mmCIF file of C-alpha atoms in Angstrom:
data_model
loop_
_atom_site.group_PDB
_atom_site.id
_atom_site.type_symbol
_atom_site.label_atom_id
_atom_site.label_comp_id
_atom_site.label_asym_id
_atom_site.label_seq_id
_atom_site.Cartn_x
_atom_site.Cartn_y
_atom_site.Cartn_z
ATOM 1 C CA MET A 1 76.033 108.133 116.781
ATOM 2 C CA THR A 2 77.074 110.271 113.805
ATOM 3 C CA LEU A 3 80.186 109.509 111.759
ATOM 4 C CA GLU A 4 81.617 112.830 110.546
ATOM 5 C CA TYR A 5 83.743 113.004 107.387
ATOM 6 C CA ARG A 6 84.609 115.712 104.888
ATOM 7 C CA THR A 7 84.113 113.371 101.930
ATOM 8 C CA VAL A 8 82.839 109.814 101.443
ATOM 9 C CA PHE A 9 83.531 107.685 98.355
ATOM 10 C CA ILE A 10 81.444 104.539 97.722
ATOM 11 C CA SER A 11 81.491 102.273 94.674
ATOM 12 C CA ASP A 12 80.209 98.949 93.384
ATOM 13 C CA THR A 13 77.119 98.531 95.528
ATOM 14 C CA HIS A 14 75.444 96.655 92.622
ATOM 15 C CA LEU A 15 71.892 97.350 93.771
ATOM 16 C CA GLY A 16 69.559 95.043 91.904
ATOM 17 C CA THR A 17 71.589 91.919 92.647
ATOM 18 C CA ARG A 18 71.233 89.434 95.485
ATOM 19 C CA GLY A 19 74.729 89.690 96.905
ATOM 20 C CA VAL A 20 74.576 93.261 98.219
ATOM 21 C CA GLN A 21 75.514 93.808 101.872
ATOM 22 C CA VAL A 22 72.542 96.125 102.019
ATOM 23 C CA GLU A 23 72.077 96.157 105.802
ATOM 24 C CA GLU A 24 75.592 97.519 106.421
ATOM 25 C CA LEU A 25 75.235 100.020 103.577
ATOM 26 C CA SER A 26 71.909 101.321 104.870
ATOM 27 C CA ILE A 27 73.186 101.805 108.435
ATOM 28 C CA PHE A 28 76.362 103.487 107.155
ATOM 29 C CA LEU A 29 74.466 105.952 104.948
ATOM 30 C CA LYS A 30 72.031 106.689 107.760
ATOM 31 C CA ASN A 31 74.766 107.599 110.233
ATOM 32 C CA ILE A 32 77.321 109.511 108.155
ATOM 33 C CA ARG A 33 77.467 113.267 107.718
ATOM 34 C CA CYS A 34 79.706 114.659 104.986
ATOM 35 C CA GLU A 35 80.159 117.676 102.735
ATOM 36 C CA ARG A 36 80.603 115.540 99.619
ATOM 37 C CA LEU A 37 79.421 112.070 98.687
ATOM 38 C CA TYR A 38 80.861 110.445 95.572
ATOM 39 C CA LEU A 39 79.105 107.373 94.144
ATOM 40 C CA VAL A 40 81.939 105.943 92.055
ATOM 41 C CA GLY A 41 80.092 103.673 89.639
ATOM 42 C CA ASP A 42 78.142 100.404 89.491
ATOM 43 C CA ILE A 43 75.725 101.700 92.104
ATOM 44 C CA VAL A 44 72.698 100.152 90.355
ATOM 45 C CA ASP A 45 73.431 96.994 88.363
ATOM 46 C CA LEU A 46 71.450 97.643 85.191
ATOM 47 C CA TRP A 47 73.082 94.633 83.498
ATOM 48 C CA ALA A 48 71.523 92.326 86.086
ATOM 49 C CA LEU A 49 68.153 94.099 86.010
ATOM 50 C CA ARG A 50 67.903 93.642 82.240
ATOM 51 C CA SER A 51 67.920 89.870 82.632
ATOM 52 C CA LYS A 52 65.968 89.507 85.876
ATOM 53 C CA VAL A 53 64.391 92.127 88.109
ATOM 54 C CA HIS A 54 65.518 91.844 91.714
ATOM 55 C CA TRP A 55 64.687 95.009 93.601
ATOM 56 C CA PRO A 56 63.595 94.469 97.218
ATOM 57 C CA THR A 57 62.439 97.373 99.384
ATOM 58 C CA SER A 58 65.810 97.403 101.145
ATOM 59 C CA HIS A 59 67.376 98.567 97.864
ATOM 60 C CA ASN A 60 64.818 101.378 97.678
ATOM 61 C CA GLN A 61 66.012 102.384 101.131
ATOM 62 C CA ILE A 62 69.527 102.990 99.813
ATOM 63 C CA ILE A 63 68.239 105.291 97.057
ATOM 64 C CA ARG A 64 66.183 107.206 99.616
ATOM 65 C CA ARG A 65 69.156 107.636 101.927
ATOM 66 C CA VAL A 66 71.310 109.020 99.109
ATOM 67 C CA LEU A 67 68.577 111.470 98.111
ATOM 68 C CA LYS A 68 68.171 112.507 101.731
ATOM 69 C CA HIS A 69 71.867 113.432 101.853
ATOM 70 C CA ALA A 70 71.377 115.587 98.746
ATOM 71 C CA LYS A 71 68.303 117.220 100.295
ATOM 72 C CA ARG A 72 70.328 118.098 103.418
ATOM 73 C CA GLY A 73 72.872 119.944 101.292
ATOM 74 C CA THR A 74 75.526 117.285 100.745
ATOM 75 C CA HIS A 75 77.169 117.657 97.327
ATOM 76 C CA VAL A 76 76.350 114.255 95.780
ATOM 77 C CA VAL A 77 78.095 113.191 92.558
ATOM 78 C CA LEU A 78 77.252 109.978 90.683
ATOM 79 C CA ILE A 79 79.922 108.719 88.280
ATOM 80 C CA PRO A 80 78.417 105.835 86.257
ATOM 81 C CA GLY A 81 80.358 102.605 85.787
ATOM 82 C CA ASN A 82 80.038 99.835 83.229
ATOM 83 C CA HIS A 83 77.098 98.170 85.018
ATOM 84 C CA ASP A 84 75.115 101.423 85.137
ATOM 85 C CA ASP A 85 76.524 102.845 81.904
ATOM 86 C CA ALA A 86 73.041 103.799 80.653
ATOM 87 C CA LEU A 87 73.205 106.697 83.111
ATOM 88 C CA ARG A 88 76.036 108.215 81.084
ATOM 89 C CA GLN A 89 73.455 109.707 78.736
ATOM 90 C CA TYR A 90 72.507 112.001 81.631
ATOM 91 C CA VAL A 91 76.034 113.321 82.250
ATOM 92 C CA GLY A 92 75.881 117.005 83.118
ATOM 93 C CA LEU A 93 72.379 116.804 84.560
ATOM 94 C CA ASP A 94 71.253 117.211 88.152
ATOM 95 C CA LEU A 95 68.701 114.529 89.086
ATOM 96 C CA GLY A 96 67.060 114.960 92.466
ATOM 97 C CA GLY A 97 70.086 116.842 93.754
ATOM 98 C CA VAL A 98 72.510 114.220 92.432
ATOM 99 C CA ARG A 99 74.991 115.467 89.841
ATOM 100 C CA ILE A 100 75.812 112.964 87.063
ATOM 101 C CA ALA A 101 79.408 113.165 85.796
ATOM 102 C CA MET A 102 81.726 110.984 83.707
ATOM 103 C CA ARG A 103 84.562 111.731 86.112
ATOM 104 C CA ALA A 104 85.547 114.397 88.598
ATOM 105 C CA VAL A 105 88.608 116.022 90.099
ATOM 106 C CA HIS A 106 88.321 116.205 93.875
ATOM 107 C CA ARG A 107 90.495 118.580 95.880
ATOM 108 C CA THR A 108 91.227 117.401 99.419
ATOM 109 C CA ALA A 109 91.400 119.731 102.406
ATOM 110 C CA ASP A 110 95.211 119.589 102.312
ATOM 111 C CA GLY A 111 95.335 120.589 98.647
ATOM 112 C CA LYS A 112 95.698 117.282 96.791
ATOM 113 C CA SER A 113 93.892 116.918 93.454
ATOM 114 C CA MET A 114 92.428 113.448 92.882
ATOM 115 C CA LEU A 115 90.932 112.037 89.689
ATOM 116 C CA VAL A 116 87.652 110.281 90.568
ATOM 117 C CA THR A 117 86.558 107.688 88.001
ATOM 118 C CA HIS A 118 84.926 104.264 88.086
ATOM 119 C CA GLY A 119 87.812 102.782 86.124
ATOM 120 C CA ASP A 120 86.151 100.605 83.491
ATOM 121 C CA GLU A 121 87.600 102.853 80.767
ATOM 122 C CA TYR A 122 91.010 101.458 81.743
ATOM 123 C CA ASP A 123 89.866 97.812 81.673
ATOM 124 C CA LEU A 124 90.659 96.303 78.261
ATOM 125 C CA VAL A 125 88.300 93.349 78.834
ATOM 126 C CA VAL A 126 85.325 95.680 79.296
ATOM 127 C CA GLN A 127 86.341 97.945 76.433
ATOM 128 C CA ASN A 128 87.099 95.200 73.896
ATOM 129 C CA GLY A 129 84.948 92.248 74.947
ATOM 130 C CA ARG A 130 81.549 93.249 76.324
ATOM 131 C CA PHE A 131 80.061 89.752 75.864
ATOM 132 C CA ILE A 132 82.953 88.166 77.769
ATOM 133 C CA SER A 133 82.563 90.812 80.451
ATOM 134 C CA ILE A 134 78.825 90.118 80.823
ATOM 135 C CA LEU A 135 79.431 86.354 80.920
ATOM 136 C CA GLY A 136 82.088 86.856 83.574
ATOM 137 C CA GLY A 137 79.651 89.000 85.543
ATOM 138 C CA TRP A 138 77.030 86.232 85.406
ATOM 139 C CA ALA A 139 79.548 83.680 86.718
ATOM 140 C CA TYR A 140 80.654 86.102 89.424
ATOM 141 C CA ASP A 141 77.046 86.606 90.578
ATOM 142 C CA ARG A 142 76.607 82.829 90.942
ATOM 143 C CA LEU A 143 79.831 82.626 92.931
ATOM 144 C CA VAL A 144 78.632 85.391 95.248
ATOM 145 C CA MET A 145 75.317 83.588 95.857
ATOM 146 C CA LEU A 146 77.175 80.385 96.747
ATOM 147 C CA ASN A 147 79.499 82.383 98.987
ATOM 148 C CA ARG A 148 76.519 83.820 100.902
ATOM 149 C CA VAL A 149 75.257 80.320 101.731
ATOM 150 C CA VAL A 150 78.719 79.231 102.879
ATOM 151 C CA ASN A 151 79.213 82.346 105.013
ATOM 152 C CA PHE A 152 75.799 81.933 106.643
ATOM 153 C CA ALA A 153 76.875 78.432 107.701
ATOM 154 C CA ARG A 154 80.302 79.683 108.865
ATOM 155 C CA GLN A 155 78.820 82.504 110.953
ATOM 156 C CA SER A 156 76.284 80.153 112.537
ATOM 157 C CA VAL A 157 79.194 78.200 114.055
ATOM 158 C CA GLY A 158 81.207 81.282 115.010
ATOM 159 C CA LEU A 159 83.580 81.426 112.040
ATOM 160 C CA LYS A 160 84.496 84.596 110.148
ATOM 161 C CA LYS A 161 83.295 85.412 106.637
ATOM 162 C CA TRP A 162 85.405 84.044 103.784
ATOM 163 C CA SER A 163 85.448 85.078 100.122
ATOM 164 C CA PHE A 164 85.728 82.559 97.283
ATOM 165 C CA SER A 165 86.498 85.228 94.710
ATOM 166 C CA GLN A 166 89.213 86.843 96.811
ATOM 167 C CA ALA A 167 90.853 83.455 97.286
ATOM 168 C CA ILE A 168 90.726 82.887 93.523
ATOM 169 C CA LYS A 169 92.211 86.319 92.831
ATOM 170 C CA ARG A 170 95.105 85.585 95.177
ATOM 171 C CA LYS A 171 95.817 82.230 93.532
ATOM 172 C CA VAL A 172 95.383 83.066 89.859
ATOM 173 C CA LYS A 173 98.389 84.811 88.355
ATOM 174 C CA GLY A 174 96.309 86.296 85.543
ATOM 175 C CA ALA A 175 94.034 88.082 88.017
ATOM 176 C CA CYS A 176 97.048 89.622 89.755
ATOM 177 C CA THR A 177 98.468 90.757 86.405
ATOM 178 C CA PHE A 178 95.108 92.271 85.412
ATOM 179 C CA MET A 179 94.853 94.275 88.642
ATOM 180 C CA SER A 180 98.440 95.470 88.293
ATOM 181 C CA ASN A 181 97.814 96.633 84.706
ATOM 182 C CA PHE A 182 94.587 98.344 85.784
ATOM 183 C CA GLU A 183 96.354 100.271 88.532
ATOM 184 C CA GLU A 184 99.231 101.250 86.263
ATOM 185 C CA ALA A 185 96.829 102.583 83.621
ATOM 186 C CA LEU A 186 94.968 104.706 86.156
ATOM 187 C CA MET A 187 98.139 106.028 87.760
ATOM 188 C CA GLY A 188 99.424 106.881 84.296
ATOM 189 C CA GLU A 189 96.247 108.866 83.630
ATOM 190 C CA ALA A 190 96.615 110.779 86.911
ATOM 191 C CA LYS A 191 100.226 111.565 86.046
ATOM 192 C CA ARG A 192 99.267 112.673 82.522
ATOM 193 C CA ARG A 193 96.707 115.070 83.991
ATOM 194 C CA GLU A 194 99.298 116.322 86.518
ATOM 195 C CA LEU A 195 97.142 115.250 89.466
ATOM 196 C CA ASP A 196 98.163 113.822 92.830
ATOM 197 C CA GLY A 197 96.348 110.517 92.517
ATOM 198 C CA VAL A 198 93.204 108.622 91.637
ATOM 199 C CA VAL A 199 90.070 107.315 93.374
ATOM 200 C CA CYS A 200 88.360 104.429 91.565
ATOM 201 C CA GLY A 201 86.335 101.235 91.962
ATOM 202 C CA HIS A 202 85.471 98.542 89.389
ATOM 203 C CA ILE A 203 87.775 95.669 90.393
ATOM 204 C CA HIS A 204 86.296 95.035 93.881
ATOM 205 C CA GLN A 205 89.733 95.291 95.462
ATOM 206 C CA PRO A 206 89.975 98.016 98.145
ATOM 207 C CA ALA A 207 93.334 99.748 98.321
ATOM 208 C CA LEU A 208 94.996 102.905 99.567
ATOM 209 C CA ARG A 209 98.697 103.361 98.905
ATOM 210 C CA GLU A 210 101.281 105.700 97.446
ATOM 211 C CA VAL A 211 103.136 104.668 94.300
ATOM 212 C CA ASP A 212 105.939 106.834 92.898
ATOM 213 C CA GLY A 213 104.572 109.873 94.679
ATOM 214 C CA LEU A 214 100.983 109.327 93.504
ATOM 215 C CA ILE A 215 98.034 108.097 95.584
ATOM 216 C CA TYR A 216 96.106 105.034 94.391
ATOM 217 C CA ALA A 217 92.770 104.615 96.181
ATOM 218 C CA ASN A 218 90.149 101.992 95.349
ATOM 219 C CA CYS A 219 86.818 102.152 97.203
ATOM 220 C CA GLY A 220 86.335 98.375 97.069
ATOM 221 C CA ASP A 221 82.753 97.107 96.941
ATOM 222 C CA TRP A 222 79.618 96.051 98.851
ATOM 223 C CA ILE A 223 79.398 92.504 97.512
ATOM 224 C CA GLU A 224 82.441 90.677 98.849
ATOM 225 C CA ARG A 225 82.877 93.117 101.730
ATOM 226 C CA SER A 226 81.602 96.501 102.947
ATOM 227 C CA SER A 227 84.265 99.109 102.247
ATOM 228 C CA ALA A 228 84.408 102.843 101.679
ATOM 229 C CA LEU A 229 87.044 105.512 101.254
ATOM 230 C CA VAL A 230 86.700 108.621 103.412
ATOM 231 C CA GLU A 231 88.454 111.952 103.707
ATOM 232 C CA HIS A 232 88.798 113.481 107.164
ATOM 233 C CA ALA A 233 88.600 117.204 107.921
ATOM 234 C CA ASP A 234 92.382 117.592 107.599
ATOM 235 C CA GLY A 235 92.471 115.945 104.162
ATOM 236 C CA ARG A 236 93.697 112.572 105.389
ATOM 237 C CA LEU A 237 92.318 109.643 103.386
ATOM 238 C CA GLU A 238 91.290 106.407 105.113
ATOM 239 C CA LEU A 239 89.966 103.117 103.785
ATOM 240 C CA LEU A 240 87.172 101.831 106.010
ATOM 241 C CA ASP A 241 86.096 98.307 106.785
ATOM 242 C CA VAL A 242 82.551 99.518 107.362
ATOM 243 C CA GLU A 243 81.337 96.415 109.175
ATOM 244 C CA ARG A 244 84.132 96.881 111.717
ATOM 245 C CA VAL A 245 83.529 100.645 112.026
ATOM 246 C CA LEU A 246 79.828 100.120 112.705
ATOM 247 C CA ALA A 247 80.621 97.551 115.393
ATOM 248 C CA GLN A 248 83.182 99.874 117.020
ATOM 249 C CA HIS A 249 80.580 102.635 117.293
ATOM 250 C CA GLY A 250 77.843 100.362 118.591
ATOM 251 C CA LEU A 251 75.757 100.646 115.422
ATOM 252 C CA GLU A 252 74.014 97.297 115.295
ATOM 253 C CA VAL A 253 73.353 95.734 111.918
ATOM 254 C CA LYS A 254 70.064 93.829 111.905
ATOM 255 C CA TYR A 255 69.953 91.109 109.283
ATOM 256 C CA ALA A 256 66.597 90.192 107.790
ATOM 257 C CA SER A 257 65.219 86.731 108.493
ATOM 258 C CA GLN A 258 64.444 84.436 105.579
ATOM 259 C CA GLU A 259 60.730 85.203 106.060
ATOM 260 C CA GLU A 260 61.368 88.974 105.924
ATOM 261 C CA VAL A 261 63.541 88.586 102.834
ATOM 262 C CA ALA A 262 60.795 86.592 101.098
ATOM 263 C CA LEU A 263 58.202 89.250 102.023
ATOM 264 C CA GLU A 264 60.215 92.248 100.821
ATOM 265 C CA GLU A 265 61.055 90.473 97.564
ATOM 266 C CA SER A 266 57.385 89.911 96.737
ATOM 267 C CA PRO A 267 56.141 91.511 93.487
ATOM 268 C CA MET A 268 54.117 94.155 95.356
ATOM 269 C CA ASN A 269 57.215 95.375 97.203
ATOM 270 C CA GLY A 270 59.660 95.188 94.321
ATOM 271 C CA MET A 271 58.678 98.413 92.569
ATOM 272 C CA LEU A 272 61.200 101.228 92.221
ATOM 273 C CA THR A 273 60.388 104.337 94.234
ATOM 274 C CA PHE A 274 62.569 107.393 94.514
ATOM 275 C CA GLU A 275 60.847 109.620 97.022
ATOM 276 C CA VAL A 276 63.005 111.201 99.726
ATOM 277 C CA MET A 277 62.489 109.969 103.256
ATOM 278 C CA GLY A 278 60.843 112.488 105.530
#
């Protein structure tokens, strides 16, 4: 089964951390065909890798699948975020068929011009308090690990997944205010550039809506959920719940057993490799 799209936007996969929904991501990348693939920041979590290397072979698989898309002729653009900001020194270069850019303007099939940016430039916490941002990221990672244990127990008794961090965001007024300010800043930038909208990531909050005649689209993430933004052949944008889409098309996600996870995380298997799959 092949999922055909004109354009696919993915952000915040955070490869190199333990919370990645890597099985869903791998199956999705394997089965999509698209003209353009935008990786909208925080694809590899270099912040996390600086403190502790966690790079199982399943994360290598994601890199290989991206490179395979580029080899097939898909126009692949990587826009670094704050967690992979070291890649910004390579802006303007083409690495293995992947173009590195600070931002992009994407034109949809129906003529809309969309600013594509990770979004951390419009986050005052990241810009003015890097230490606080890193500390918050550490706490978030611990919350995600706890959430995985809870969700494993919930699924074993037939209950749906549940997100601690999403529940906190809904309850905490400050989080709601932050997200609102973030969206307003990005929409203001799109308006200033005389564009039709913006595609971003960063805040792990998928969204697709029109505000004052402008389109706000957030790709979401692959930590708390598996989400992606896609453009269809006619230019229509759609926000995907990838887990649901895979199930609808009979694309089974096989989750690794604890023994398999332990094996692939062994030191011999944890080395970075970037060769393209044959």
